[in-house]
Amino acid sequence: MDSGVDGETGRRTPPGRGLQRRTFLIGSTAALAGCTLQPQTDDDDARPPGAGEKGCVPLAVKVDNVGPARPHTGLDRADIVHVEQVESGLSRFLAVYATGRLPEAVGPVRSARESDLDLLGQYGRPVLAYSGAQSKLQPLIAAAPLEPRTPGQAEGAFYRAADRPAPHNLYVRPARLDPRPTACDPASFGFRVGPRPPNGKDTPRHTVRYPAARFGFVWSAEDERWRVELDGEPSALTPSTVLVQYTRIRDSRFQDRWGSVSPFTETTGSGRVLLLRNGRAYDGRWTRTAKDRPTDYRTEGGPRLYCAKGQVWVVYVKE
């Protein structure tokens, strides 16, 4: 799926076009506003994504997650990080910047997948920054309710770093995108801050495995965050809330350049979810009734599952 796209060619940015270095923003462990704290009521469910937020434009960036892509740039500043399985059992991130606090750069940026289009329907009409896509997927991207931006569509917003090999060296400067992303309320996308559920199970560590990728979430009581391990290696990523969402992951109609079939992750429907917050795990159910609706997370008994204040990860796992 990376073949024949201008963002995956590996060509370097001509001199004078802009930044030629990576800006690493991975050291911060400060609290990030992944959800906006406000009074919550079930009446909010009737509100469409982004309703009442005139001019709200969230940003989504497709981010690489293999060894040569690490450490990541700007991923620690995302409000919501969606973790998806891709070809050969590997993983990629779809990082969403919803509250308007944009890093200088994000990356490495990689190509889009069919799953992204359904997933992003809950964010209104976001800007999607990605390196490109397989030609047969382009009509679906053009028809989706989003603003696609690739190096060919927003040349001045992307650059190639000189100290990494292609295709793991493409970065985007969010402030140079048009339309420029603006502040939204994550609660309108289904991510509401609130009290943790009662009970739960003491969980100092939780591991999620894909066929060729592994995520470890290790609770740090000192930071009140989950420290993320990528394939067994520590990172500077520290979400406060992790939603392990069990769903159907099936073959799509598309393949990558080597002929491997791209997985399609179903994000509408319903299934089990495991909420990780405050060093504990809570069982629940997720429901998403339509592509333009946010996902509803609830306990087995029915009350809402709230996230803690800070970055939220949604990790999609095969049921």
mmCIF file of N, CA and C in Angstrom, residues 216-267:
data_model
loop_
_atom_site.group_PDB
_atom_site.id
_atom_site.type_symbol
_atom_site.label_atom_id
_atom_site.label_comp_id
_atom_site.label_asym_id
_atom_site.label_seq_id
_atom_site.Cartn_x
_atom_site.Cartn_y
_atom_site.Cartn_z
ATOM 1 N N GLY A 216 3.567 -3.097 26.026
ATOM 2 C CA GLY A 216 3.496 -3.288 27.470
ATOM 3 C C GLY A 216 3.081 -1.985 28.126
ATOM 4 N N PHE A 217 2.107 -2.054 29.019
ATOM 5 C CA PHE A 217 1.649 -0.886 29.767
ATOM 6 C C PHE A 217 1.965 -1.131 31.244
ATOM 7 N N VAL A 218 2.909 -0.370 31.768
ATOM 8 C CA VAL A 218 3.407 -0.565 33.126
ATOM 9 C C VAL A 218 2.985 0.638 33.966
ATOM 10 N N TRP A 219 2.239 0.387 35.041
ATOM 11 C CA TRP A 219 1.718 1.481 35.844
ATOM 12 C C TRP A 219 2.808 2.115 36.690
ATOM 13 N N SER A 220 2.888 3.440 36.630
ATOM 14 C CA SER A 220 3.797 4.209 37.468
ATOM 15 C C SER A 220 2.953 5.022 38.446
ATOM 16 N N ALA A 221 2.950 4.609 39.706
ATOM 17 C CA ALA A 221 2.194 5.342 40.712
ATOM 18 C C ALA A 221 2.765 6.743 40.905
ATOM 19 N N GLU A 222 4.069 6.863 40.732
ATOM 20 C CA GLU A 222 4.725 8.172 40.889
ATOM 21 C C GLU A 222 4.231 9.167 39.846
ATOM 22 N N ASP A 223 4.155 8.726 38.586
ATOM 23 C CA ASP A 223 3.717 9.604 37.496
ATOM 24 C C ASP A 223 2.208 9.605 37.314
ATOM 25 N N GLU A 224 1.526 8.616 37.907
ATOM 26 C CA GLU A 224 0.102 8.392 37.669
ATOM 27 C C GLU A 224 -0.171 8.244 36.176
ATOM 28 N N ARG A 225 0.676 7.473 35.546
ATOM 29 C CA ARG A 225 0.595 7.216 34.105
ATOM 30 C C ARG A 225 1.024 5.783 33.834
ATOM 31 N N TRP A 226 0.653 5.284 32.658
ATOM 32 C CA TRP A 226 1.142 4.004 32.169
ATOM 33 C C TRP A 226 2.384 4.259 31.331
ATOM 34 N N ARG A 227 3.480 3.646 31.676
ATOM 35 C CA ARG A 227 4.688 3.744 30.866
ATOM 36 C C ARG A 227 4.619 2.681 29.781
ATOM 37 N N VAL A 228 4.778 3.113 28.538
ATOM 38 C CA VAL A 228 4.577 2.217 27.402
ATOM 39 C C VAL A 228 5.900 1.589 26.972
ATOM 40 N N GLU A 229 5.868 0.267 26.819
ATOM 41 C CA GLU A 229 6.986 -0.468 26.236
ATOM 42 C C GLU A 229 6.593 -0.893 24.833
ATOM 43 N N LEU A 230 7.465 -0.621 23.876
ATOM 44 C CA LEU A 230 7.228 -0.976 22.480
ATOM 45 C C LEU A 230 8.142 -2.131 22.114
ATOM 46 N N ASP A 231 7.554 -3.298 21.872
ATOM 47 C CA ASP A 231 8.324 -4.509 21.572
ATOM 48 C C ASP A 231 9.362 -4.780 22.658
ATOM 49 N N GLY A 232 8.968 -4.541 23.903
ATOM 50 C CA GLY A 232 9.836 -4.817 25.041
ATOM 51 C C GLY A 232 10.788 -3.706 25.404
ATOM 52 N N GLU A 233 10.851 -2.644 24.609
ATOM 53 C CA GLU A 233 11.755 -1.528 24.882
ATOM 54 C C GLU A 233 10.992 -0.362 25.496
ATOM 55 N N PRO A 234 11.535 0.265 26.548
ATOM 56 C CA PRO A 234 10.846 1.405 27.154
ATOM 57 C C PRO A 234 10.774 2.587 26.199
ATOM 58 N N SER A 235 9.724 3.369 26.336
ATOM 59 C CA SER A 235 9.570 4.589 25.548
ATOM 60 C C SER A 235 9.243 5.727 26.504
ATOM 61 N N ALA A 236 9.133 6.933 25.960
ATOM 62 C CA ALA A 236 8.759 8.090 26.779
ATOM 63 C C ALA A 236 7.271 8.380 26.686
ATOM 64 N N LEU A 237 6.490 7.434 26.179
ATOM 65 C CA LEU A 237 5.049 7.606 26.029
ATOM 66 C C LEU A 237 4.343 7.188 27.309
ATOM 67 N N THR A 238 3.470 8.060 27.832
ATOM 68 C CA THR A 238 2.870 7.812 29.145
ATOM 69 C C THR A 238 1.388 8.188 29.163
ATOM 70 N N PRO A 239 0.511 7.394 28.565
ATOM 71 C CA PRO A 239 -0.918 7.693 28.649
ATOM 72 C C PRO A 239 -1.442 7.511 30.071
ATOM 73 N N SER A 240 -2.517 8.201 30.374
ATOM 74 C CA SER A 240 -3.166 8.024 31.670
ATOM 75 C C SER A 240 -4.251 6.962 31.597
ATOM 76 N N THR A 241 -4.802 6.761 30.402
ATOM 77 C CA THR A 241 -5.902 5.817 30.201
ATOM 78 C C THR A 241 -5.616 4.974 28.970
ATOM 79 N N VAL A 242 -5.876 3.667 29.088
ATOM 80 C CA VAL A 242 -5.743 2.755 27.953
ATOM 81 C C VAL A 242 -7.048 1.980 27.829
ATOM 82 N N LEU A 243 -7.620 1.989 26.628
ATOM 83 C CA LEU A 243 -8.816 1.212 26.324
ATOM 84 C C LEU A 243 -8.413 0.102 25.371
ATOM 85 N N VAL A 244 -8.414 -1.135 25.849
ATOM 86 C CA VAL A 244 -8.095 -2.289 25.001
ATOM 87 C C VAL A 244 -9.422 -2.767 24.426
ATOM 88 N N GLN A 245 -9.626 -2.475 23.156
ATOM 89 C CA GLN A 245 -10.926 -2.699 22.520
ATOM 90 C C GLN A 245 -10.876 -3.953 21.654
ATOM 91 N N TYR A 246 -11.633 -4.960 22.043
ATOM 92 C CA TYR A 246 -11.667 -6.232 21.322
ATOM 93 C C TYR A 246 -12.698 -6.145 20.205
ATOM 94 N N THR A 247 -12.256 -6.507 18.994
ATOM 95 C CA THR A 247 -13.128 -6.348 17.845
ATOM 96 C C THR A 247 -12.743 -7.341 16.754
ATOM 97 N N ARG A 248 -13.458 -7.289 15.659
ATOM 98 C CA ARG A 248 -13.146 -8.151 14.517
ATOM 99 C C ARG A 248 -12.078 -7.480 13.654
ATOM 100 N N ILE A 249 -11.020 -8.211 13.379
ATOM 101 C CA ILE A 249 -9.979 -7.743 12.455
ATOM 102 C C ILE A 249 -9.935 -8.754 11.308
ATOM 103 N N ARG A 250 -10.309 -8.321 10.133
ATOM 104 C CA ARG A 250 -10.441 -9.211 8.984
ATOM 105 C C ARG A 250 -9.605 -8.693 7.813
ATOM 106 N N ASP A 251 -9.511 -9.487 6.763
ATOM 107 C CA ASP A 251 -8.812 -9.047 5.562
ATOM 108 C C ASP A 251 -9.628 -7.972 4.838
ATOM 109 N N SER A 252 -8.933 -6.978 4.305
ATOM 110 C CA SER A 252 -9.577 -5.966 3.477
ATOM 111 C C SER A 252 -9.412 -6.334 2.000
ATOM 112 N N ARG A 253 -9.842 -5.437 1.141
ATOM 113 C CA ARG A 253 -9.698 -5.665 -0.305
ATOM 114 C C ARG A 253 -8.339 -5.230 -0.823
ATOM 115 N N PHE A 254 -7.499 -4.690 0.056
ATOM 116 C CA PHE A 254 -6.276 -4.036 -0.391
ATOM 117 C C PHE A 254 -5.032 -4.787 0.055
ATOM 118 N N GLN A 255 -3.943 -4.564 -0.668
ATOM 119 C CA GLN A 255 -2.659 -5.193 -0.374
ATOM 120 C C GLN A 255 -1.567 -4.133 -0.366
ATOM 121 N N ASP A 256 -0.434 -4.460 0.301
ATOM 122 C CA ASP A 256 0.711 -3.560 0.231
ATOM 123 C C ASP A 256 1.547 -3.891 -1.009
ATOM 124 N N ARG A 257 2.675 -3.228 -1.169
ATOM 125 C CA ARG A 257 3.483 -3.386 -2.378
ATOM 126 C C ARG A 257 4.061 -4.788 -2.525
ATOM 127 N N TRP A 258 4.140 -5.528 -1.411
ATOM 128 C CA TRP A 258 4.689 -6.879 -1.458
ATOM 129 C C TRP A 258 3.600 -7.945 -1.571
ATOM 130 N N GLY A 259 2.356 -7.514 -1.709
ATOM 131 C CA GLY A 259 1.260 -8.455 -1.866
ATOM 132 C C GLY A 259 0.622 -8.917 -0.581
ATOM 133 N N SER A 260 1.063 -8.387 0.556
ATOM 134 C CA SER A 260 0.440 -8.758 1.828
ATOM 135 C C SER A 260 -0.910 -8.067 1.965
ATOM 136 N N VAL A 261 -1.922 -8.825 2.380
ATOM 137 C CA VAL A 261 -3.268 -8.276 2.521
ATOM 138 C C VAL A 261 -3.329 -7.353 3.736
ATOM 139 N N SER A 262 -3.948 -6.190 3.558
ATOM 140 C CA SER A 262 -4.095 -5.235 4.653
ATOM 141 C C SER A 262 -5.252 -5.638 5.558
ATOM 142 N N PRO A 263 -5.035 -5.692 6.859
ATOM 143 C CA PRO A 263 -6.146 -5.984 7.772
ATOM 144 C C PRO A 263 -7.128 -4.810 7.815
ATOM 145 N N PHE A 264 -8.383 -5.139 8.050
ATOM 146 C CA PHE A 264 -9.407 -4.120 8.277
ATOM 147 C C PHE A 264 -9.921 -4.291 9.699
ATOM 148 N N THR A 265 -9.813 -3.236 10.490
ATOM 149 C CA THR A 265 -10.278 -3.254 11.885
ATOM 150 C C THR A 265 -11.665 -2.645 11.952
ATOM 151 N N GLU A 266 -12.624 -3.418 12.429
ATOM 152 C CA GLU A 266 -14.001 -2.940 12.532
ATOM 153 C C GLU A 266 -14.152 -2.103 13.807
ATOM 154 N N THR A 267 -14.533 -0.841 13.630
ATOM 155 C CA THR A 267 -14.698 0.057 14.776
ATOM 156 C C THR A 267 -16.145 0.469 14.987
#
